[in-house]
PDB file of C-alpha atoms in Angstrom:
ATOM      1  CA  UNK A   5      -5.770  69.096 -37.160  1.00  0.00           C
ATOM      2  CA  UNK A   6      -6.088  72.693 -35.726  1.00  0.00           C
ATOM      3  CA  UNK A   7      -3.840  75.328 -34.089  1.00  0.00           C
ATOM      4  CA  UNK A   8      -5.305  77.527 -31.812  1.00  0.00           C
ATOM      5  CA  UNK A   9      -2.126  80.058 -31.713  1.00  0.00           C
ATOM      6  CA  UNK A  10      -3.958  82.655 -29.517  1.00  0.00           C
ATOM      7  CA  UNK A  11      -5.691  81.462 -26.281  1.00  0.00           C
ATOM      8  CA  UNK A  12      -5.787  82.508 -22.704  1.00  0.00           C
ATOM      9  CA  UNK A  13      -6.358  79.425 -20.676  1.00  0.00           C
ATOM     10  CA  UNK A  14      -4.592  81.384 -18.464  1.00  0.00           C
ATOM     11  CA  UNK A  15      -7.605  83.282 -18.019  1.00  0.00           C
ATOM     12  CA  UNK A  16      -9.838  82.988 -14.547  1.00  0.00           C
ATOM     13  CA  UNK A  17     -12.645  82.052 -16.586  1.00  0.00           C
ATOM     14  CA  UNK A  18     -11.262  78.951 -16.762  1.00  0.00           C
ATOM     15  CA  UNK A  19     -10.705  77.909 -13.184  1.00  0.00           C
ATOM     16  CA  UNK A  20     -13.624  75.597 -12.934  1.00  0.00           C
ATOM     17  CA  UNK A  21     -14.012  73.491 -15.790  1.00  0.00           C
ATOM     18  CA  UNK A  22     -10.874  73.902 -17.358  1.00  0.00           C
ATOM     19  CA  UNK A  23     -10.187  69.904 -18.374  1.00  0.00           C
ATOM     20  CA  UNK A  24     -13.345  69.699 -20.302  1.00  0.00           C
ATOM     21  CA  UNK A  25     -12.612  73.096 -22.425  1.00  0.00           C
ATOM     22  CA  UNK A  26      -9.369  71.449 -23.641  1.00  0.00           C
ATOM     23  CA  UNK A  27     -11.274  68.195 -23.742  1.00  0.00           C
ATOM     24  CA  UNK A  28     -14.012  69.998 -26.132  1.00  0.00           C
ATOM     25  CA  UNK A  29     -11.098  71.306 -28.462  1.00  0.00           C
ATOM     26  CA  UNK A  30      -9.351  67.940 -28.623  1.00  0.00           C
ATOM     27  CA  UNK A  31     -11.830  66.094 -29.747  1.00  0.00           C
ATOM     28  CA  UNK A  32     -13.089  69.229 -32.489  1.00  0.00           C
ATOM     29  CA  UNK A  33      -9.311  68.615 -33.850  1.00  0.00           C
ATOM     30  CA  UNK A  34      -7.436  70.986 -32.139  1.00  0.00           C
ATOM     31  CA  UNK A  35      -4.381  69.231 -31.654  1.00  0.00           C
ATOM     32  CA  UNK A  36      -2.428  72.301 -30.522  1.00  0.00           C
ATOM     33  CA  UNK A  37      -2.824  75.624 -28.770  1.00  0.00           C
ATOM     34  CA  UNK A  38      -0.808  78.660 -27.449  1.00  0.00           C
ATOM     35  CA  UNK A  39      -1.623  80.147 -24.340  1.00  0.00           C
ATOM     36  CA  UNK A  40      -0.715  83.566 -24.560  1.00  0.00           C
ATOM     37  CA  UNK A  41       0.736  85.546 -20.990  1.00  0.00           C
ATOM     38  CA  UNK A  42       0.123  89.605 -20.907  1.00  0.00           C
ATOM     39  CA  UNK A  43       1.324  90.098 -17.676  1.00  0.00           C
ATOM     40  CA  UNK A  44       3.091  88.430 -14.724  1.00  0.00           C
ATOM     41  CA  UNK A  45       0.337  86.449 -13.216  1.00  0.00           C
ATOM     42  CA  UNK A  46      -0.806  85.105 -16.701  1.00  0.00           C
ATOM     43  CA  UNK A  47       2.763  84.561 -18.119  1.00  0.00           C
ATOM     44  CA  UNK A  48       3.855  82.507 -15.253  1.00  0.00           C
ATOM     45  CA  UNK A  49       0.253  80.326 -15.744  1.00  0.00           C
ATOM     46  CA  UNK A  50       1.143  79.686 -19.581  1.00  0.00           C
ATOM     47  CA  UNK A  51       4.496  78.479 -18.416  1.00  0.00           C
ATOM     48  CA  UNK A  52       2.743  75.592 -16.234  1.00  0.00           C
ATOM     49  CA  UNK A  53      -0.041  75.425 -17.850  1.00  0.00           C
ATOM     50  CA  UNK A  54       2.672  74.294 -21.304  1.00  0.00           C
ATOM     51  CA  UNK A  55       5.018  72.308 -18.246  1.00  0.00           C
ATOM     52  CA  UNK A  56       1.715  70.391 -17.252  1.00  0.00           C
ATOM     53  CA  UNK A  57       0.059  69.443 -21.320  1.00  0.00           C
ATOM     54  CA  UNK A  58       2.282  68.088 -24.404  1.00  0.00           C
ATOM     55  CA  UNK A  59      -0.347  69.922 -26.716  1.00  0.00           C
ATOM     56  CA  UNK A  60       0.152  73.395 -25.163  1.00  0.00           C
ATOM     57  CA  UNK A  61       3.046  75.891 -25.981  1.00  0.00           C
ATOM     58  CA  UNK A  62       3.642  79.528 -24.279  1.00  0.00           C
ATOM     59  CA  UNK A  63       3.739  83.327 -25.008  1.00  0.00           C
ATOM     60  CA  UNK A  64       5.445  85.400 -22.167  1.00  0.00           C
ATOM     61  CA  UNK A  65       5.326  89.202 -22.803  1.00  0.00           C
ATOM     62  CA  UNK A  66       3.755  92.139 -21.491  1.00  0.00           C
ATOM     63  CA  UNK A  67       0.100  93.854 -22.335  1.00  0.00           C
ATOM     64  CA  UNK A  68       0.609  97.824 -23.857  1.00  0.00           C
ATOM     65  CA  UNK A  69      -2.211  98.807 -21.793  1.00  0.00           C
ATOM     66  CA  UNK A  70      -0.523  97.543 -18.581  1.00  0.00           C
ATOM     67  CA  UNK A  71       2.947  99.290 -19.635  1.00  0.00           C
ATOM     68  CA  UNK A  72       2.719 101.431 -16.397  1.00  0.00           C
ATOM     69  CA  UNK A  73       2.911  98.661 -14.050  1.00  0.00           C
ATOM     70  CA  UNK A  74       6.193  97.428 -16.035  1.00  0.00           C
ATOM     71  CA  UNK A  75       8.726  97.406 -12.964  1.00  0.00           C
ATOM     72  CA  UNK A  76      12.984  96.745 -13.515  1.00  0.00           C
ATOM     73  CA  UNK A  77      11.972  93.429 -11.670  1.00  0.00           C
ATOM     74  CA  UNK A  78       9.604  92.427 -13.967  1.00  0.00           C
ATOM     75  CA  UNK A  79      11.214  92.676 -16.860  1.00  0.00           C
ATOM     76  CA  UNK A  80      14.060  90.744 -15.222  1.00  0.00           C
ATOM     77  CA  UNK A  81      11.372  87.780 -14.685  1.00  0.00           C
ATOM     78  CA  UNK A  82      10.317  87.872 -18.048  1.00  0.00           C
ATOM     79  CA  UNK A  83      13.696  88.116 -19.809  1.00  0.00           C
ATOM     80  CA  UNK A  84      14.233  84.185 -17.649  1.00  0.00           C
ATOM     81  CA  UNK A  85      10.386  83.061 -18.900  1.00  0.00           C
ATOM     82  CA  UNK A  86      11.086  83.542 -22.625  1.00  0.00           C
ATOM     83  CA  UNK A  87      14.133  80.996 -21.861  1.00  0.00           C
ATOM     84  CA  UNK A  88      11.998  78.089 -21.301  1.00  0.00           C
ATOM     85  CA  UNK A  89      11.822  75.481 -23.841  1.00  0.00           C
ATOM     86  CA  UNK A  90       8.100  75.786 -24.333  1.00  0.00           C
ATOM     87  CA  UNK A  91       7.937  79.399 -24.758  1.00  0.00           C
ATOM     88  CA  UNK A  92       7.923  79.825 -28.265  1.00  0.00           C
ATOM     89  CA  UNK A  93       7.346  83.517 -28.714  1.00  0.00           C
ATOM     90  CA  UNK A  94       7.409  86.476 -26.889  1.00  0.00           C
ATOM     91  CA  UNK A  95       4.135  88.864 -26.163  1.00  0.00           C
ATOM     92  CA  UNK A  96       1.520  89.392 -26.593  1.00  0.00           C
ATOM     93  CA  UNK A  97       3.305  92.950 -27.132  1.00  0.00           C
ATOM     94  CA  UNK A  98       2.787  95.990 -29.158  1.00  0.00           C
ATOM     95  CA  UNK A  99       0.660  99.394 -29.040  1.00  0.00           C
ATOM     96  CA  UNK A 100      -3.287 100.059 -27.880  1.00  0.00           C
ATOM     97  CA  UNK A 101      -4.665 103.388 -28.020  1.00  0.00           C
ATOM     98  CA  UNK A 102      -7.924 102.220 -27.199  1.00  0.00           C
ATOM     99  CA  UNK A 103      -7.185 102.800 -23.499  1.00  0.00           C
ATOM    100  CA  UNK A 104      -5.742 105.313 -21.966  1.00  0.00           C
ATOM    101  CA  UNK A 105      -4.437 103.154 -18.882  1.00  0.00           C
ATOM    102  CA  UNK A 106      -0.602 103.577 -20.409  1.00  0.00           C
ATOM    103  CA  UNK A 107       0.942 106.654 -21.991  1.00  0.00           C
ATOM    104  CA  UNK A 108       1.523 106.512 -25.592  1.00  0.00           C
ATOM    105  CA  UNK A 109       5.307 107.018 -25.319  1.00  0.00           C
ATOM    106  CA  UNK A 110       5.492 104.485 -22.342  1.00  0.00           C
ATOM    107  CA  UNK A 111       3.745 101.541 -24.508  1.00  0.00           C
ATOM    108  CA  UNK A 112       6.709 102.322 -27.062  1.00  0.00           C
ATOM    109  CA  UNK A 113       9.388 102.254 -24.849  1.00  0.00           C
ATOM    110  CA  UNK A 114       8.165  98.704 -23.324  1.00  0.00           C
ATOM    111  CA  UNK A 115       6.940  97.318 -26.856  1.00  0.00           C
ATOM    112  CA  UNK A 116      10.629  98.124 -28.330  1.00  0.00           C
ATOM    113  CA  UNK A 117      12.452  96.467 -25.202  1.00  0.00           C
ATOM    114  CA  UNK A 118      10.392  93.215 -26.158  1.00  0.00           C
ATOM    115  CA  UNK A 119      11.083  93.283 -29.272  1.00  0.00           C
ATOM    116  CA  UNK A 120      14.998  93.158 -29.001  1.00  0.00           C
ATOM    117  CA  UNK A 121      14.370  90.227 -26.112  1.00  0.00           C
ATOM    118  CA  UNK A 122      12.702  88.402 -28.931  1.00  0.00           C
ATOM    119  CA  UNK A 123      15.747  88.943 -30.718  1.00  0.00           C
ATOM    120  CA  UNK A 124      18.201  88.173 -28.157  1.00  0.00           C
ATOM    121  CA  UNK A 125      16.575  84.855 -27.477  1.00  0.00           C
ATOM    122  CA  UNK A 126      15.428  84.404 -31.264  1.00  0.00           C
ATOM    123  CA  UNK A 127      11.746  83.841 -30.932  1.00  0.00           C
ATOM    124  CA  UNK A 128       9.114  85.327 -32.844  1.00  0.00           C
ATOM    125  CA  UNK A 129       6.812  88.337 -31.606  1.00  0.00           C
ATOM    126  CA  UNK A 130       2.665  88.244 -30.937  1.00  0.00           C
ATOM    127  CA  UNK A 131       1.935  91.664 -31.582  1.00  0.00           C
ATOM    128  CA  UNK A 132      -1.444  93.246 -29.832  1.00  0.00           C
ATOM    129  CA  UNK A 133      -2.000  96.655 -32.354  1.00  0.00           C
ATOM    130  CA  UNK A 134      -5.492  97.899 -31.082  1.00  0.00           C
ATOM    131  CA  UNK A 135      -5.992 101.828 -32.898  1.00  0.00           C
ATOM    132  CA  UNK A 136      -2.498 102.268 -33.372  1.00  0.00           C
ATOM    133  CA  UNK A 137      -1.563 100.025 -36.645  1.00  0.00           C
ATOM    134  CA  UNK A 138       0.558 102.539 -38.871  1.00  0.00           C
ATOM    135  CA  UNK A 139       2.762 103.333 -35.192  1.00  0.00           C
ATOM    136  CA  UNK A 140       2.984  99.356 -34.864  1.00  0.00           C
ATOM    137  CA  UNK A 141       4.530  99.522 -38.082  1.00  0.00           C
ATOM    138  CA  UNK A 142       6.884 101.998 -38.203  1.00  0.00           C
ATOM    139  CA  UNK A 143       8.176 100.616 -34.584  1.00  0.00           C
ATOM    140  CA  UNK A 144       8.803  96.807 -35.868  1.00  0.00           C
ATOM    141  CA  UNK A 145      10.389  98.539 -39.235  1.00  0.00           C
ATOM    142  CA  UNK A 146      12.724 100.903 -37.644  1.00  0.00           C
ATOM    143  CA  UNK A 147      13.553  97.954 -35.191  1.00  0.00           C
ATOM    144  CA  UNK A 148      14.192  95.370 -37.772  1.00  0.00           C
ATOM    145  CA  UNK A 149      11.705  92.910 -36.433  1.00  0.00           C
ATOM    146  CA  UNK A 150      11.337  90.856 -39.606  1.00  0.00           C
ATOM    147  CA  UNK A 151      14.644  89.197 -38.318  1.00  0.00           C
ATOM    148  CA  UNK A 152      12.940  87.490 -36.077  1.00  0.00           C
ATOM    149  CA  UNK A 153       9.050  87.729 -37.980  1.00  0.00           C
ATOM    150  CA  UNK A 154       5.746  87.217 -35.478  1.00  0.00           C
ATOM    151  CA  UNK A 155       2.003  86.905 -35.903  1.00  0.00           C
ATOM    152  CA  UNK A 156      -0.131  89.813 -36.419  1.00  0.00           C
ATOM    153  CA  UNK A 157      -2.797  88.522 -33.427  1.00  0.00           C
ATOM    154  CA  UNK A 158      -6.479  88.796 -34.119  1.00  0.00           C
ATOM    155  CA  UNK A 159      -5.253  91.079 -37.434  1.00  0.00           C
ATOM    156  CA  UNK A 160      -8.525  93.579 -37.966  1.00  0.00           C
ATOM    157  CA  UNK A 161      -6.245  96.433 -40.514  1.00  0.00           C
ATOM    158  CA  UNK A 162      -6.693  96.146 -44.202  1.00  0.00           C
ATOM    159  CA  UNK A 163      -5.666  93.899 -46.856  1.00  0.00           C
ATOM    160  CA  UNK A 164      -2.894  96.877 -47.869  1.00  0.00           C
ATOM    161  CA  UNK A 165      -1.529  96.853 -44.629  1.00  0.00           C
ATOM    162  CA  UNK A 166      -1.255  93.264 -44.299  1.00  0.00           C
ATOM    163  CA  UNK A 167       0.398  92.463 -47.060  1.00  0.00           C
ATOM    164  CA  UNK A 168       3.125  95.514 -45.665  1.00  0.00           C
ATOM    165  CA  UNK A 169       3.357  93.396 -42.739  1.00  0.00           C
ATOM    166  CA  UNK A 170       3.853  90.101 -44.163  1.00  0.00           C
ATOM    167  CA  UNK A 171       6.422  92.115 -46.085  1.00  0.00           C
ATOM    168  CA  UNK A 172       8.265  92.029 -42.592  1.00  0.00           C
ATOM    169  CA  UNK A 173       7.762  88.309 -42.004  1.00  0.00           C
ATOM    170  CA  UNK A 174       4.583  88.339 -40.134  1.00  0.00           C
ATOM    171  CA  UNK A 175       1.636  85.903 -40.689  1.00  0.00           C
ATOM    172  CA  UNK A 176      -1.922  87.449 -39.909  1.00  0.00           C
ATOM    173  CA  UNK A 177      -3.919  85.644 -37.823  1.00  0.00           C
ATOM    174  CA  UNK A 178      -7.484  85.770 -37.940  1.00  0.00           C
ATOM    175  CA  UNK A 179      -9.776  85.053 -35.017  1.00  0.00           C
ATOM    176  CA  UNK A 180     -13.625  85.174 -34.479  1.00  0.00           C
ATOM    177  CA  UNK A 181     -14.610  88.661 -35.863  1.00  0.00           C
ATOM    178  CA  UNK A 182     -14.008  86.726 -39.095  1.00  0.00           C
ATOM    179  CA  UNK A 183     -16.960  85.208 -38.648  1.00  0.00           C
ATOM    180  CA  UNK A 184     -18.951  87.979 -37.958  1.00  0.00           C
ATOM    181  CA  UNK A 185     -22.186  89.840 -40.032  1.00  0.00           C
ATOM    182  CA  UNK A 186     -20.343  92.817 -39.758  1.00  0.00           C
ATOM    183  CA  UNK A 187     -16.562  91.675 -40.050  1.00  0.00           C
ATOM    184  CA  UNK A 188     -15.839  92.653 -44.056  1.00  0.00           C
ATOM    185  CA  UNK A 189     -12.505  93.965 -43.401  1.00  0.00           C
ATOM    186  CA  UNK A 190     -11.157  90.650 -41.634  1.00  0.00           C
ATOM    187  CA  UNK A 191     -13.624  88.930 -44.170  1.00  0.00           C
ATOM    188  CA  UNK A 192     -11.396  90.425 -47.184  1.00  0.00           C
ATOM    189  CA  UNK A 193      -8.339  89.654 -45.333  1.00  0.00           C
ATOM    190  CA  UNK A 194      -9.341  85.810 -45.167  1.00  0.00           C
ATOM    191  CA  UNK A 195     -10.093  86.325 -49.083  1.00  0.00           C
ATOM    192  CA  UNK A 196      -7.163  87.873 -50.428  1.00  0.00           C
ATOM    193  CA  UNK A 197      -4.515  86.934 -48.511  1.00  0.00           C
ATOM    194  CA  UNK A 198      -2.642  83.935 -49.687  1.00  0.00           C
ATOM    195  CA  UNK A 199      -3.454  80.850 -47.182  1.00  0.00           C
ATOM    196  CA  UNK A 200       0.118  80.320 -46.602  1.00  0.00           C
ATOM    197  CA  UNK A 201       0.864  83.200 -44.655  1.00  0.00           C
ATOM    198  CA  UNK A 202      -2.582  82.841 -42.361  1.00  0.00           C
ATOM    199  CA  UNK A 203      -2.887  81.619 -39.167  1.00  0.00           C
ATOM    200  CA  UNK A 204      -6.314  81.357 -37.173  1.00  0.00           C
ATOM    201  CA  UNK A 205      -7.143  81.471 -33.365  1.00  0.00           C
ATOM    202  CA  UNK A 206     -10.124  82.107 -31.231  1.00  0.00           C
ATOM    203  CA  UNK A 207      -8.654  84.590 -28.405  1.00  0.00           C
ATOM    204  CA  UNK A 208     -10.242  82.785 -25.888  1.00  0.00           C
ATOM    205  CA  UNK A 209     -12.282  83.914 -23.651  1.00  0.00           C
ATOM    206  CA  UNK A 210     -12.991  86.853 -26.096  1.00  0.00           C
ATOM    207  CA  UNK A 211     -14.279  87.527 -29.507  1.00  0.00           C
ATOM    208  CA  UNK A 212     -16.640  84.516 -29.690  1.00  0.00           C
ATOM    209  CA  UNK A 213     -17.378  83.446 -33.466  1.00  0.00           C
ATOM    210  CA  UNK A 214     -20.386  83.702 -34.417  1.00  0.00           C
ATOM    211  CA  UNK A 215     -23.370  82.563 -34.117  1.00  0.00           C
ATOM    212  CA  UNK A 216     -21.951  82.244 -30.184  1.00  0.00           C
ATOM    213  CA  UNK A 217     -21.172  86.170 -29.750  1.00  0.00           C
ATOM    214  CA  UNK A 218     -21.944  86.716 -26.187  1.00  0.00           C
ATOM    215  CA  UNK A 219     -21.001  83.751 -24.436  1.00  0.00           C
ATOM    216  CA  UNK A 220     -17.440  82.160 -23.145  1.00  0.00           C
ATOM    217  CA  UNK A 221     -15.279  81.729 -26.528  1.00  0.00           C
ATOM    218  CA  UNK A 222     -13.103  78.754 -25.768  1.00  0.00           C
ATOM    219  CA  UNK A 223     -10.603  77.055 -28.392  1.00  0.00           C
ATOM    220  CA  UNK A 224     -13.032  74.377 -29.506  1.00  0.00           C
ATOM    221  CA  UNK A 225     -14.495  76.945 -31.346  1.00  0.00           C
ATOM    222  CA  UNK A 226     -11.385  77.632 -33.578  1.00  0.00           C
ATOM    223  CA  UNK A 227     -13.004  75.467 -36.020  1.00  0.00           C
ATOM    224  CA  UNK A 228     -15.403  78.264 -36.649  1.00  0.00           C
ATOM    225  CA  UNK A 229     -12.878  80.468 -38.082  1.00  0.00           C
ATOM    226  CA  UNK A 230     -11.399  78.125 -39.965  1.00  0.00           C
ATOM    227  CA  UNK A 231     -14.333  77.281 -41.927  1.00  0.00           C
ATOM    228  CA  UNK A 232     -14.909  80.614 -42.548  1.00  0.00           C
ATOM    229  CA  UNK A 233     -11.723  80.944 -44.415  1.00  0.00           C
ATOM    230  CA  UNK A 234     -12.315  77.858 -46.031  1.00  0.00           C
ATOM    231  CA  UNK A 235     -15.651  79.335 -47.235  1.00  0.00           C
ATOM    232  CA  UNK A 236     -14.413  82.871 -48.002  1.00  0.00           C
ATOM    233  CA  UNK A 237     -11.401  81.211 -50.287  1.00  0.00           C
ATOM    234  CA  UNK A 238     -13.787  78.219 -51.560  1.00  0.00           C
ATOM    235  CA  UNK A 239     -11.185  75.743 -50.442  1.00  0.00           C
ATOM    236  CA  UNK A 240     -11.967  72.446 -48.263  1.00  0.00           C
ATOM    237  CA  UNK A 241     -11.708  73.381 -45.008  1.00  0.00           C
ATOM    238  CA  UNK A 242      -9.387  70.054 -44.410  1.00  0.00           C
ATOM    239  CA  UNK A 243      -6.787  72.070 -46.639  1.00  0.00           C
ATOM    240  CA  UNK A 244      -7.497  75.858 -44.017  1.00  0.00           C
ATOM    241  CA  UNK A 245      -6.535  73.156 -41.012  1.00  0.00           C
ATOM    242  CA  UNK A 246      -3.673  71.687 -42.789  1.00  0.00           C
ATOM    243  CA  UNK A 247      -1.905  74.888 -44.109  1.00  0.00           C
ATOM    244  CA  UNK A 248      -2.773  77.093 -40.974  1.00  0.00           C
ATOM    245  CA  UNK A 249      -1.289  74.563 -38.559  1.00  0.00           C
ATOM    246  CA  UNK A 250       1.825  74.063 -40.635  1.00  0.00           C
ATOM    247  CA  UNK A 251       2.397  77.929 -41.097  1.00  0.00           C
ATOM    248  CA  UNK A 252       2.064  77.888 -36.926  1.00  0.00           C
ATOM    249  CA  UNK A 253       4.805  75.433 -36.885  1.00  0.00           C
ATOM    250  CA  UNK A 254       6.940  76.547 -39.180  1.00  0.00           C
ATOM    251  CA  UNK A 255       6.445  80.050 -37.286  1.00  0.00           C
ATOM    252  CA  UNK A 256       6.758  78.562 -33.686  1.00  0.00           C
ATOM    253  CA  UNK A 257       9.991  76.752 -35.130  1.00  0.00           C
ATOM    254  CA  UNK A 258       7.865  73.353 -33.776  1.00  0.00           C
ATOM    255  CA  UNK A 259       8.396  69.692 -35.703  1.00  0.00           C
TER     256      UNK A 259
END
């Protein structure tokens, strides 16, 4: 059994052949997957998209790089979404410097409003950090988010600043770059990190594992990365399925 706890399903790429993609992952394993909202259009999709499939769970939250386009209204929307039963974390949320689409102050302000929803409604946080990881930090420690813990999406920082993050009570997820030629930092990550605070996902449509870089990633391919791990950490990759999913459920607060 595998957890995809990163996907976008949500995604337009999806609009034509959606069925068979999850039909792919099912029969790979994948027996669950989070489809992860960024903005109003894709949060309200997870929400039916987790309504309409037993296997699929949501993430409402709001994209740093679209911060600017963060109305009063929208925020009111979202603070209903992460209410629903099937929402079982809130984001993805956090800091990208990458872009300059959103002012640096601005992508605080909305990234420390989401995380005190998460703790108002007591869900966990999927945190986006894209060239802004020691900011990231110091936000969710000055906030106290380890009361409420989260996942450390698509984690591509050092095995040091992991570990200061699990510290707070977030697992690090690891997605396709993992699997990648050039990937050694998320490649020491997967080795010296214990497997019990790891999670993997795919990041669907993005980040294909290799050897499928530059095509469509879908979730079927989550069984990439976790044989990678398995590989990096000479385990069985049975066990990387096992212990991954479980850490997602105990995480998602799922039976």
């Amino acid at each position: 059994m595998l957890f995809d706890t990163h996907v976008h399903l949500n995604d337009k790429k999806y609009a034509q052949d959606l069925l068979e993609v999850m039909e792919r992952a099912k029969n790979e394993g994948v027996t669950r997957m989070l489809v992860v909202g960024y903005d109003q259009r894709s949060n309200r999709r997870a929400i039916e998209l987790a309504e309409q499939y037993d296997f699929i769970y949501a993430a409402v939250g709001w994209h740093p790089v679209d911060s600017i386009y963060l109305t009063e209204e929208l925020f009111a929307e979202l603070v209903e979404q992460v209410k629903h039963p099937k929402v079982v974390a809130v984001g993805e949320c956090g800091l990208d410097y990458h872009w300059d689409t959103s002012p640096v102050d601005l992508q605080k302000e909305v990234f420390i409003r989401q995380i005190k929803l998460a703790q108002e409604v007591n869900k966990p946080l999927v945190i986006h950090t894209r060239e802004s990881i020691a900011d990231t930090l110091e936000i969710l420690k000055a906030h106290d988010a380890h009361t409420v813990g989260g996942v450390m999406h698509c984690y591509s920082g050092s095995v040091e600043m992991a570990r200061q993050f699990i510290d707070l009570n977030f697992k690090i997820s690891l997605g396709g770059p993992v699997t990648f030629t050039n990937g050694r930092r998320p490649q020491a990550v997967a080795t010296e990190i214990p497997l019990e605070h790891l999670l993997v996902e795919t990041d669907a449509p993005y980040l294909t594992p290799h050897p499928h870089r530059g095509t469509r990633n879908e979730p079927f391919y989550v069984s990439l990365v976790a044989k990678k791990i398995a590989e990096l950490k000479d385990l069985p990759y049975e066990r990387v399925c096992e212990q991954t999913t479980a850490n997602a459920c105990t995480l998602f607060k799922m039976t």
